[in-house]
Coordinates of C-alpha atoms and ligand atoms in Angstrom, one line a residue:
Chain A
X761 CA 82.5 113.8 230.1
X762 CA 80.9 116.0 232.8
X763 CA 80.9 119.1 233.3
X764 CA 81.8 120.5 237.0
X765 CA 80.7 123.8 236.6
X766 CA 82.7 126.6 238.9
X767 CA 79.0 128.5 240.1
X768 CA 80.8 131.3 241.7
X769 CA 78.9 134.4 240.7
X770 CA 82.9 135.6 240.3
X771 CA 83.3 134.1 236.9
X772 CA 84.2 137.5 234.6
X773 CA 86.5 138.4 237.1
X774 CA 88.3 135.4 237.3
X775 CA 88.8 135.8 233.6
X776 CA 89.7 139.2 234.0
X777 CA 92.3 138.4 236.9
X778 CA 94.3 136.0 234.7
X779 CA 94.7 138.1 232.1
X780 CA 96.0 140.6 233.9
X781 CA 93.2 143.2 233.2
X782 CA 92.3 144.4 236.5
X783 CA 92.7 147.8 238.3
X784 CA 94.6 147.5 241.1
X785 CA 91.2 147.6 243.4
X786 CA 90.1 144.9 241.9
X787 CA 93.1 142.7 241.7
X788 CA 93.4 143.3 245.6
X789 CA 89.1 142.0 245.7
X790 CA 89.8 139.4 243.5
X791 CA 92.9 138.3 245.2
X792 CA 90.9 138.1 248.3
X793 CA 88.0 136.1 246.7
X794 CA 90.5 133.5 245.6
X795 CA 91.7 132.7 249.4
X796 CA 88.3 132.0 250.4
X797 CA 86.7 130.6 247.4
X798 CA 87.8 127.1 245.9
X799 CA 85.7 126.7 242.9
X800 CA 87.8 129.6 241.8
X801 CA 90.8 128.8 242.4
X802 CA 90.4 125.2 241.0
X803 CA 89.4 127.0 238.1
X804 CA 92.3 129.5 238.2
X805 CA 95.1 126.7 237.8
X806 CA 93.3 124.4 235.6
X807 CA 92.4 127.6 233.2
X808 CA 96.7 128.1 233.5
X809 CA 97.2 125.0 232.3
X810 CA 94.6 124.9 229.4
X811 CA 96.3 128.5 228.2
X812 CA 99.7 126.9 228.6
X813 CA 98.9 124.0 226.5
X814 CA 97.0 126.6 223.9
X815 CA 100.6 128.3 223.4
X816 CA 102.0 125.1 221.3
X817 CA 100.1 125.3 218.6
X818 CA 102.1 127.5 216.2
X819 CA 101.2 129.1 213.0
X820 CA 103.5 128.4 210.1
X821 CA 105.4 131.0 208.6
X822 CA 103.5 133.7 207.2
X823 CA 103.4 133.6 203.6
X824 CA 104.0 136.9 202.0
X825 CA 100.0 138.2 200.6
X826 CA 100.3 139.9 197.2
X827 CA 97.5 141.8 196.2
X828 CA 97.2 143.1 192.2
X829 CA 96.0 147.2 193.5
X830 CA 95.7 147.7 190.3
X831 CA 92.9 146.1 189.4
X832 CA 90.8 146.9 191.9
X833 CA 91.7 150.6 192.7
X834 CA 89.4 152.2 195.6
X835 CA 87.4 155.2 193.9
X836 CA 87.0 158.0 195.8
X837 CA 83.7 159.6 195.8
X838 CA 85.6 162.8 193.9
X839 CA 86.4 160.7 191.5
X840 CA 83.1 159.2 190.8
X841 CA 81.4 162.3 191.0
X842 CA 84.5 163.9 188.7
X843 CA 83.6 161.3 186.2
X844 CA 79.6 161.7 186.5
X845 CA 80.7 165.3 186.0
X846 CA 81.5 164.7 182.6
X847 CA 78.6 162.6 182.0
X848 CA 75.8 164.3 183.8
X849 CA 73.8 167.2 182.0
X850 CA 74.6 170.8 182.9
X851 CA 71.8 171.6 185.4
X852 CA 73.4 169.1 187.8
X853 CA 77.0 170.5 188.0
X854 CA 75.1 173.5 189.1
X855 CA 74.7 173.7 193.1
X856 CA 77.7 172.1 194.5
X857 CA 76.1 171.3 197.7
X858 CA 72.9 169.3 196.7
X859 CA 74.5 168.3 193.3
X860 CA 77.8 166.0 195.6
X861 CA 74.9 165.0 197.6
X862 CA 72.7 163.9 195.4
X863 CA 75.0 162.2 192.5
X864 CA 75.6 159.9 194.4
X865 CA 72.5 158.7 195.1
X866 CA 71.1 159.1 191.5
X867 CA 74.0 157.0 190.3
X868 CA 73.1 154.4 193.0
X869 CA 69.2 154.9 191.6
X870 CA 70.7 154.5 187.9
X871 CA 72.2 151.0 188.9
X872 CA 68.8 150.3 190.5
X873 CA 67.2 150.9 186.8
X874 CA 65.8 154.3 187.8
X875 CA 64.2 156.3 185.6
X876 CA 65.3 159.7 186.2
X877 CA 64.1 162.9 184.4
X878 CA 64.4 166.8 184.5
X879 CA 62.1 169.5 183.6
X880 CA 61.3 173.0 184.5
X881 CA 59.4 171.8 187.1
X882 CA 62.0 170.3 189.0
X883 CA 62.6 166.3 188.5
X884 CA 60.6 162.8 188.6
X885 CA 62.3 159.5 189.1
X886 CA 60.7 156.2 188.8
X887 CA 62.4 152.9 191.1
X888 CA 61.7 149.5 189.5
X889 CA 63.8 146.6 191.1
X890 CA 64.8 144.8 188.2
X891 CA 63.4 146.1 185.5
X892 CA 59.5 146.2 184.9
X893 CA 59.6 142.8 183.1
X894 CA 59.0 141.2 186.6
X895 CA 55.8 142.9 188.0
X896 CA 56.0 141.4 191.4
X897 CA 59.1 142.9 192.2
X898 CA 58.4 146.1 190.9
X899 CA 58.3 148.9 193.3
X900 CA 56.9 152.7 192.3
X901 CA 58.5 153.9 195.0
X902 CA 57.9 157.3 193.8
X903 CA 56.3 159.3 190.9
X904 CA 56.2 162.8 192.1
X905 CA 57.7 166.4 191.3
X906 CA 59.3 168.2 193.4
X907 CA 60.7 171.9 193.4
X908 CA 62.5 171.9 196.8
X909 CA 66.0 170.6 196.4
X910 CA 65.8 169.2 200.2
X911 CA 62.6 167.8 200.2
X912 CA 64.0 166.5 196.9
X913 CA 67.2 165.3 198.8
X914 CA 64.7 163.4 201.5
X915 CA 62.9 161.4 199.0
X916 CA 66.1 160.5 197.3
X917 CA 67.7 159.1 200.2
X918 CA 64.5 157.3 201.4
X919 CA 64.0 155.7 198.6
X920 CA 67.5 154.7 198.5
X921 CA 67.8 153.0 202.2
X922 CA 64.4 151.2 200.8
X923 CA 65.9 150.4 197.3
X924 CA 68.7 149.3 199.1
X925 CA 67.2 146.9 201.5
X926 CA 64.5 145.4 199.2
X927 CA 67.6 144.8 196.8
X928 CA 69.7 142.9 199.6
X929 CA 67.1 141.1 200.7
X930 CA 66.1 139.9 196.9
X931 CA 69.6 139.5 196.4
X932 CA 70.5 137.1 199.6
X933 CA 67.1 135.1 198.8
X934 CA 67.8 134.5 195.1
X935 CA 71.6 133.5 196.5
X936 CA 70.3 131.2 199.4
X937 CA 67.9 129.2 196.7
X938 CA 70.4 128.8 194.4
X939 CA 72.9 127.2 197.0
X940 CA 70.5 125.5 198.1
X941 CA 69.7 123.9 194.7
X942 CA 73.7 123.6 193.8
X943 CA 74.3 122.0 196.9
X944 CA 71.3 118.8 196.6
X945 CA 73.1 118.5 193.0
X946 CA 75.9 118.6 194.7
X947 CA 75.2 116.0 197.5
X948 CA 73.6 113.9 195.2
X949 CA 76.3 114.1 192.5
X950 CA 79.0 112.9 195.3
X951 CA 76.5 110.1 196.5
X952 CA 76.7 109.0 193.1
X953 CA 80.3 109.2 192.2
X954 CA 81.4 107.3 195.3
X955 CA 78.6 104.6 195.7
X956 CA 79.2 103.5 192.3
X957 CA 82.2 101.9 190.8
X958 CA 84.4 102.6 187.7
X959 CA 82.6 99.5 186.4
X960 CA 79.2 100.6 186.9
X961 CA 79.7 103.6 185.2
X962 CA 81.7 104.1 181.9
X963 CA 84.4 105.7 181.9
X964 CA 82.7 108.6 179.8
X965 CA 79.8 108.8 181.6
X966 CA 81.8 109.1 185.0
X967 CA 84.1 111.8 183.8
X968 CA 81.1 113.8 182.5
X969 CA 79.7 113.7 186.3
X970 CA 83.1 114.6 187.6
X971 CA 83.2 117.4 185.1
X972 CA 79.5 118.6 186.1
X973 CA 80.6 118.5 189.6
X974 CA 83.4 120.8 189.4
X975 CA 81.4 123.3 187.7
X976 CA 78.7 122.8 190.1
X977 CA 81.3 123.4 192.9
X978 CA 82.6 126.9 191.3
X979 CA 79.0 128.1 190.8
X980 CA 78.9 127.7 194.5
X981 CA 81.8 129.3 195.4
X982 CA 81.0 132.0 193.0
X983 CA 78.2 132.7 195.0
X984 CA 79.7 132.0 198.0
X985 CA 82.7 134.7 197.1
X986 CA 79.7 137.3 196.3
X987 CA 78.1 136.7 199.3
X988 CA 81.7 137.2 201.1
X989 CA 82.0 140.2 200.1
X990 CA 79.0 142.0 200.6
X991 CA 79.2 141.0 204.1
X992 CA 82.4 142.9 204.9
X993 CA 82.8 146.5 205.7
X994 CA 80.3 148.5 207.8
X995 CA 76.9 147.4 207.4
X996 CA 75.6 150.8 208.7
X997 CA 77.4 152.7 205.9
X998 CA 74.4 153.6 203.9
X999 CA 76.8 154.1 200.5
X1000 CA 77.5 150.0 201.9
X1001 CA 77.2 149.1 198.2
X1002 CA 79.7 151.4 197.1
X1003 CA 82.2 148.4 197.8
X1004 CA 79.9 145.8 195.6
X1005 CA 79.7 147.6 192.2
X1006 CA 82.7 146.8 189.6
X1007 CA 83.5 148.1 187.0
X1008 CA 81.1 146.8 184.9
X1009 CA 78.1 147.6 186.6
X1010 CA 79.2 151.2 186.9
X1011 CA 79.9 151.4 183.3
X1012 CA 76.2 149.9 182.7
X1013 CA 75.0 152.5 184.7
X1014 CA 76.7 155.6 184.1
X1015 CA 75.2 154.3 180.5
X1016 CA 71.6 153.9 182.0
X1017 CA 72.2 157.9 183.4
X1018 CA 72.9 158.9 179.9
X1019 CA 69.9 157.1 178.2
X1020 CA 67.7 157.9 180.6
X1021 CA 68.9 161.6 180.2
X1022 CA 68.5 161.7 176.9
X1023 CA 64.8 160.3 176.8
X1024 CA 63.9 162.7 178.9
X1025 CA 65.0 165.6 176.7
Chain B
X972 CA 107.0 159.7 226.6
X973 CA 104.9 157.5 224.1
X974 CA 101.1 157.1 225.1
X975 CA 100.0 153.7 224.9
X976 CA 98.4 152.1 221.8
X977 CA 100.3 155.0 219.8
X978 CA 103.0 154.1 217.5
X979 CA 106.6 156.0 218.2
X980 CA 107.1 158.8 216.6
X981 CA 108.3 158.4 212.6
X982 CA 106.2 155.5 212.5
X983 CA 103.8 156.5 210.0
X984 CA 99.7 155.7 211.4
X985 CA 97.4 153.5 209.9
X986 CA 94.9 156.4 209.0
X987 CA 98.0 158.4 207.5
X988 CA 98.2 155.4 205.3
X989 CA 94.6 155.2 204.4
X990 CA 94.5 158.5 203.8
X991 CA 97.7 158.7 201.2
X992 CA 96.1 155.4 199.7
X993 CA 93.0 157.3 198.5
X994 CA 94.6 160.4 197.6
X995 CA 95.5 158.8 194.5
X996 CA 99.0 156.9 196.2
X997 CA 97.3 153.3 195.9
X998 CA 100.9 151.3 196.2
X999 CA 100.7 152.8 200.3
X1000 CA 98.7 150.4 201.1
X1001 CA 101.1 147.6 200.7
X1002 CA 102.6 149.4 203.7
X1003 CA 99.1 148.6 205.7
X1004 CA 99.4 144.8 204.2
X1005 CA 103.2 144.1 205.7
X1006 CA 102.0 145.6 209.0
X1007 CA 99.5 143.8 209.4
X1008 CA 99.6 140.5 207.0
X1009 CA 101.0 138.4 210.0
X1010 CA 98.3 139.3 212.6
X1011 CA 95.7 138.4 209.5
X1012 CA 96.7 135.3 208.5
X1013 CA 97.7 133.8 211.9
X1014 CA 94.1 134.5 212.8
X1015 CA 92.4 133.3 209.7
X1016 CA 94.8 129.8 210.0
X1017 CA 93.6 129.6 213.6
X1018 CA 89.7 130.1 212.7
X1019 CA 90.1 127.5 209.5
X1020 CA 93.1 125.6 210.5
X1021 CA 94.7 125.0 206.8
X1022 CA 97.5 127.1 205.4
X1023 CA 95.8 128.0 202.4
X1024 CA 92.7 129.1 203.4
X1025 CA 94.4 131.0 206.0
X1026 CA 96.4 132.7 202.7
X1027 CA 92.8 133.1 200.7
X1028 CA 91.0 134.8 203.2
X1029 CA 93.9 136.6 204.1
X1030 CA 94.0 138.0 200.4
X1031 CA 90.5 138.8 200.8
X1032 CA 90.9 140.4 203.6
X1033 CA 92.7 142.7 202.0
X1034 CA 91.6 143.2 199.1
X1035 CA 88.1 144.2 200.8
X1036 CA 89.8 146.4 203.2
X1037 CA 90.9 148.0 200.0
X1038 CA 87.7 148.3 197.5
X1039 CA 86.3 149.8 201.0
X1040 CA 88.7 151.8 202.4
X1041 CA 86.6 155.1 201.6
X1042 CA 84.3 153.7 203.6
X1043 CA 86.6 153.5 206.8
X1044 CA 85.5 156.2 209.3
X1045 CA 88.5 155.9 211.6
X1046 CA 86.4 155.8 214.8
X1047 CA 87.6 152.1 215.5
X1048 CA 91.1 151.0 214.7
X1049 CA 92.2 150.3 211.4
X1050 CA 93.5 147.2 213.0
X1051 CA 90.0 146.3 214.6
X1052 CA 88.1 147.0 211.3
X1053 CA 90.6 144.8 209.5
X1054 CA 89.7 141.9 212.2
X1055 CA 86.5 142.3 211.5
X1056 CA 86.8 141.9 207.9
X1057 CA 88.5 138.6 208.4
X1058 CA 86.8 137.0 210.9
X1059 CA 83.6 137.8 208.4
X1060 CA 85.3 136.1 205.5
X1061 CA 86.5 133.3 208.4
X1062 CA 82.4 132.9 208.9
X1063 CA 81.2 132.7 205.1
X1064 CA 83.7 129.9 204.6
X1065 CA 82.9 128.0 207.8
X1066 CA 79.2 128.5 207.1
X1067 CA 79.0 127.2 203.5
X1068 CA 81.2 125.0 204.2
X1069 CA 79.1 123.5 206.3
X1070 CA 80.9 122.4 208.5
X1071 CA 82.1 123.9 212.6
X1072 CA 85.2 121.9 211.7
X1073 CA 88.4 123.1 210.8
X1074 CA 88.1 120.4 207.6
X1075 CA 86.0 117.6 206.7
X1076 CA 89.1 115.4 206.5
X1077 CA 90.2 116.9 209.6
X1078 CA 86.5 115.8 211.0
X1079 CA 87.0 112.1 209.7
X1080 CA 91.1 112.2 210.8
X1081 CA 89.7 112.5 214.4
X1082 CA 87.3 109.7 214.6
X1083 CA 90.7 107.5 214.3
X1084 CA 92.3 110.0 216.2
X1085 CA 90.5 110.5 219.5
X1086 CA 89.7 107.5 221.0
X1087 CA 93.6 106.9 220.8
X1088 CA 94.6 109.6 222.6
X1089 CA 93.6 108.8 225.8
X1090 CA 96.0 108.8 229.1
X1091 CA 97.8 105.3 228.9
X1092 CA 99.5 107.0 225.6
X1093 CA 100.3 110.0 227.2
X1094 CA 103.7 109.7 229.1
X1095 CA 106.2 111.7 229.2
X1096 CA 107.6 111.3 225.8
X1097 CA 104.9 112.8 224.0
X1098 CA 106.0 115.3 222.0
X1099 CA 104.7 119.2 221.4
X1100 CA 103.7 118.9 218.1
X1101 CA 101.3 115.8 219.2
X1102 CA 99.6 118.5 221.7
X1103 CA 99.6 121.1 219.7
X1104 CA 97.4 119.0 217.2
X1105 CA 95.6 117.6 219.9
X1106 CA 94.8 122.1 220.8
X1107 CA 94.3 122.5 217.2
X1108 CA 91.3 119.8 217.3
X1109 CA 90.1 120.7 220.3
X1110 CA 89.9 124.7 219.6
X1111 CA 88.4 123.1 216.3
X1112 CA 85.4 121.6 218.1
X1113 CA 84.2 124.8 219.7
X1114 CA 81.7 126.9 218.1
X1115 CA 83.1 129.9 216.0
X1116 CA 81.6 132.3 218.1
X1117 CA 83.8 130.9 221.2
X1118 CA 86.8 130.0 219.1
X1119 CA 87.4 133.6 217.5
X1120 CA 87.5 135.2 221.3
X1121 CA 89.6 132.8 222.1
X1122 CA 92.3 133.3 219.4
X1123 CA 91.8 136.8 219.6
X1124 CA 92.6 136.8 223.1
X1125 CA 95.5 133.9 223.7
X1126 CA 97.4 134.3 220.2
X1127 CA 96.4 137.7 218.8
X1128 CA 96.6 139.1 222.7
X1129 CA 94.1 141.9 222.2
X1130 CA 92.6 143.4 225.5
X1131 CA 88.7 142.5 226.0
X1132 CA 87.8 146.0 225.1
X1133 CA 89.2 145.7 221.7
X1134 CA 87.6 142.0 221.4
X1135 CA 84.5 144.0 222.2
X1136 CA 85.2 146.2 219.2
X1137 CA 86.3 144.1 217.1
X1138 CA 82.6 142.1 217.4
X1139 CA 80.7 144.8 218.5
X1140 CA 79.3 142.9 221.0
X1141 CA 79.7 144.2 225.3
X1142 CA 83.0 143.5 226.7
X1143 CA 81.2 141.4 229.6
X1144 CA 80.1 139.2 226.8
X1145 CA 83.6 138.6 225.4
X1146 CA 84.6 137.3 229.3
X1147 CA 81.8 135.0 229.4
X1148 CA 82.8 133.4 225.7
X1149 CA 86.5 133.3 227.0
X1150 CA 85.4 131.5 230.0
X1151 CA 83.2 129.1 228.3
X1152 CA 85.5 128.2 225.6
X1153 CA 88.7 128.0 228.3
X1154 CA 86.0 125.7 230.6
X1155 CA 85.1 123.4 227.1
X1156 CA 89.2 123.8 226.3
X1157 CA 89.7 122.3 230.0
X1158 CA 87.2 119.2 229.1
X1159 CA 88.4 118.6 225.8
X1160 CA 91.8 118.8 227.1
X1161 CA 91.3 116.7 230.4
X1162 CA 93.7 113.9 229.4
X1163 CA 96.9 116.0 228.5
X1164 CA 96.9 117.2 232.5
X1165 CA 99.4 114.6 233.3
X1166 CA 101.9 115.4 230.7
X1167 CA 101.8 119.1 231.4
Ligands
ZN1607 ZN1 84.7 132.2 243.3

């Protein structure tokens, strides 16, 4: 199929036109170009007739969507900080001001496995992605005390857009190498299981395959469903993985917080 | 008189909604889902093309608007940041899937398909639901990128500005993807002109 191309340097108005988004100014240019320029107004009635023929494809009735609130209840950030409040030692309910805005990060640097600690002279934290089991992906980010409570406030939120971005990135490499390694089983698994014949195979051996299959396929969507959802939402929101902890992880951290503040005592 | 894009008065807003949904009132938010649950899942069924995917990331659509809603700033739309949402959920499943295709079935249903359809079986009797599958391939066979504009603009009907927002992308940009895809609709599409 060729393409005949309309080259008229009019093109986004054209669209404009016939979705009756001009000004009146530039309905009455428009209208004008279209006496005097054919490519146009070719273009004009065939796009009619492709936006006539887009209007039969219905959708189905809408299903109604149920969603289970309960289980997945947006926190507000008083209510994260109200229940850091009870966790947190006394120094930090102190200071309203740099205390709201720096809980937040120090949870965020808890999740991160931050060591966090608080003397007279002010406080220290330590950033290791991961743990320190794994040198190469251990960061010292910082190791310093600090008295000011703003300078204090700039480290902590540098080192938390860096934390942040070093962790995403980890995060999407160690998901795109295990898709990639779910999906060869995956191909190769298929490529099996239809080449070969229920004679070929035993029965048991085939239903094993089948069986490793389907698990192989949830492991991907698993991945696929975490990936999903770190993607939504505003990337530029620098709290962006506010949306990504559970439950679980905020238990294990507020827990990290607690140990951490104890060992430093 | 009622500005435009502002809902009549008693109508309760979006960002009142929101903003009773994090004060501790989470069962508001069903109000934002039966609002806007239609607009969702009739774009999510046009990006995948299958009823329940359309339902899935519909669900998830939600359910992420939700866990984030504290995030919301309420400079776009709610509606707009919803549309985002989606049509990110739309992408993750069309690219690990794989696939540009509405379905891999759907793929090997049109090598049977297509060669089929050409004019001699088009006469007069063809019927609607015939072209409409025959639109529902052919939107199928353009490139996400093209196809979302083009469903957010012919069935969702929102103006180019708000496509613009929606993407974040310049609203000149958004014309040139409509007029692409309606120019790769046209070719796709050639052989229903004498039924239509
Ligand atoms: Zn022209």
């Amino acid at each position: 199929m060729k393409n005949q191309n309309n080259n008229c340097q009019y093109k986004e108005d054209l669209i404009t036109y016939l979705y009756g988004e001009c000004t009146p100014t530039e309905e009455y240019t428009f209208k004008q170009h279209l006496q005097e320029c054919a490519g146009c107004k070719k273009e004009a009635t065939d796009f009619g007739m492709v936006r006539k023929s887009l209007q039969t494809w219905q959708v189905p009735e809408t299903p109604r969507i149920v969603l289970d609130l309960a289980v997945a209840r947006p926190r507000s950030l008083r209510e994260i900080l109200q229940e850091l409040g009870s966790i947190l030692p006394a120094w930090f309910k102190y200071g309203t001001g740099f205390a709201s805005a720096c809980a937040t990060s120090l949870l965020l640097l808890a999740v991160f496995n931050t060591q966090i600690r608080y003397d007279q002279n002010g406080f220290s934290f330590n950033v290791a992605l991961f743990g320190s089991s794994n040198t190469n992906q251990t960061t010292n980010l910082t190791n310093q005390r600090v008295t000011n409570d703003e300078a204090t406030q700039a480290m902590i939120s540098k080192a938390l857009n860096e934390k942040e971005a070093q962790l995403n990135q980890v995060l999407e490499e160690k998901r795109t190498q295990i898709e990639k390694e779910l999906r060869k089983q995956i191909d190769l698994l298929t490529g099996e299981l239809s080449e070969k014949s229920n004679n070929e195979l035993s029965k048991a051996s085939l239903e094993l395959k089948r069986q490793h299959h389907a698990e192989l396929e949830k492991a991907l969507q698993q991945i696929k469903r975490q990936r999903g959802q770190d993607r939504t939402g505003d990337e530029e929101d620098p709290f962006n993985l506010w949306g990504g902890i559970d439950g679980k992880v905020l238990e294990k951290a507020i827990e990290n917080t607690r140990k951490f503040d104890q060992s430093g005592q | 008189m009622i500005p435009k894009g502002v809902e009549p008065e008693g109508v309760e807003q979006d960002n009142e909604i929101i903003e009773r949904t994090l004060n501790g009132e989470p069962e508001a938010f069903n109000i934002l889902v039966r609002r806007w649950e239609r607009q969702i899942y009739a774009l999510a069924f046009r990006m995948l093309g299958r009823e329940e995917e359309a339902y899935d990331i519909s669900q998830e659509t939600f359910m992420s608007a939700y866990r984030n809603l504290s995030k919301f700033r309420g400079e776009a739309k709610f509606s707009s940041w919803l549309y985002r949402i989606a049509l990110n959920c739309c992408h993750t499943r069309l690219r690990t899937h794989g696939v540009n295709d509405l379905s891999l079935e759907q793929q090997l249903e049109d090598r049977g398909f297509e060669p089929a359809t050409n004019a001699e079986h088009l006469n007069e009797g063809l019927q609607r639901d015939q072209v409409a599958g025959m639109v529902k391939r052919a939107l199928a066979g353009l490139p996400p990128e093209m196809r979302q504009v083009i469903i957010m603009k012919e069935y969702q009907g929102l103006k180019f500005h708000e496509i613009a927002e929606v993407l974040n992308i310049p609203i000149s940009t958004v014309k040139t993807r409509v007029y692409t895809g309606l120019e790769q609709l046209k070719q796709r599409l050639s052989h229903l002109k004498s039924v239509l």
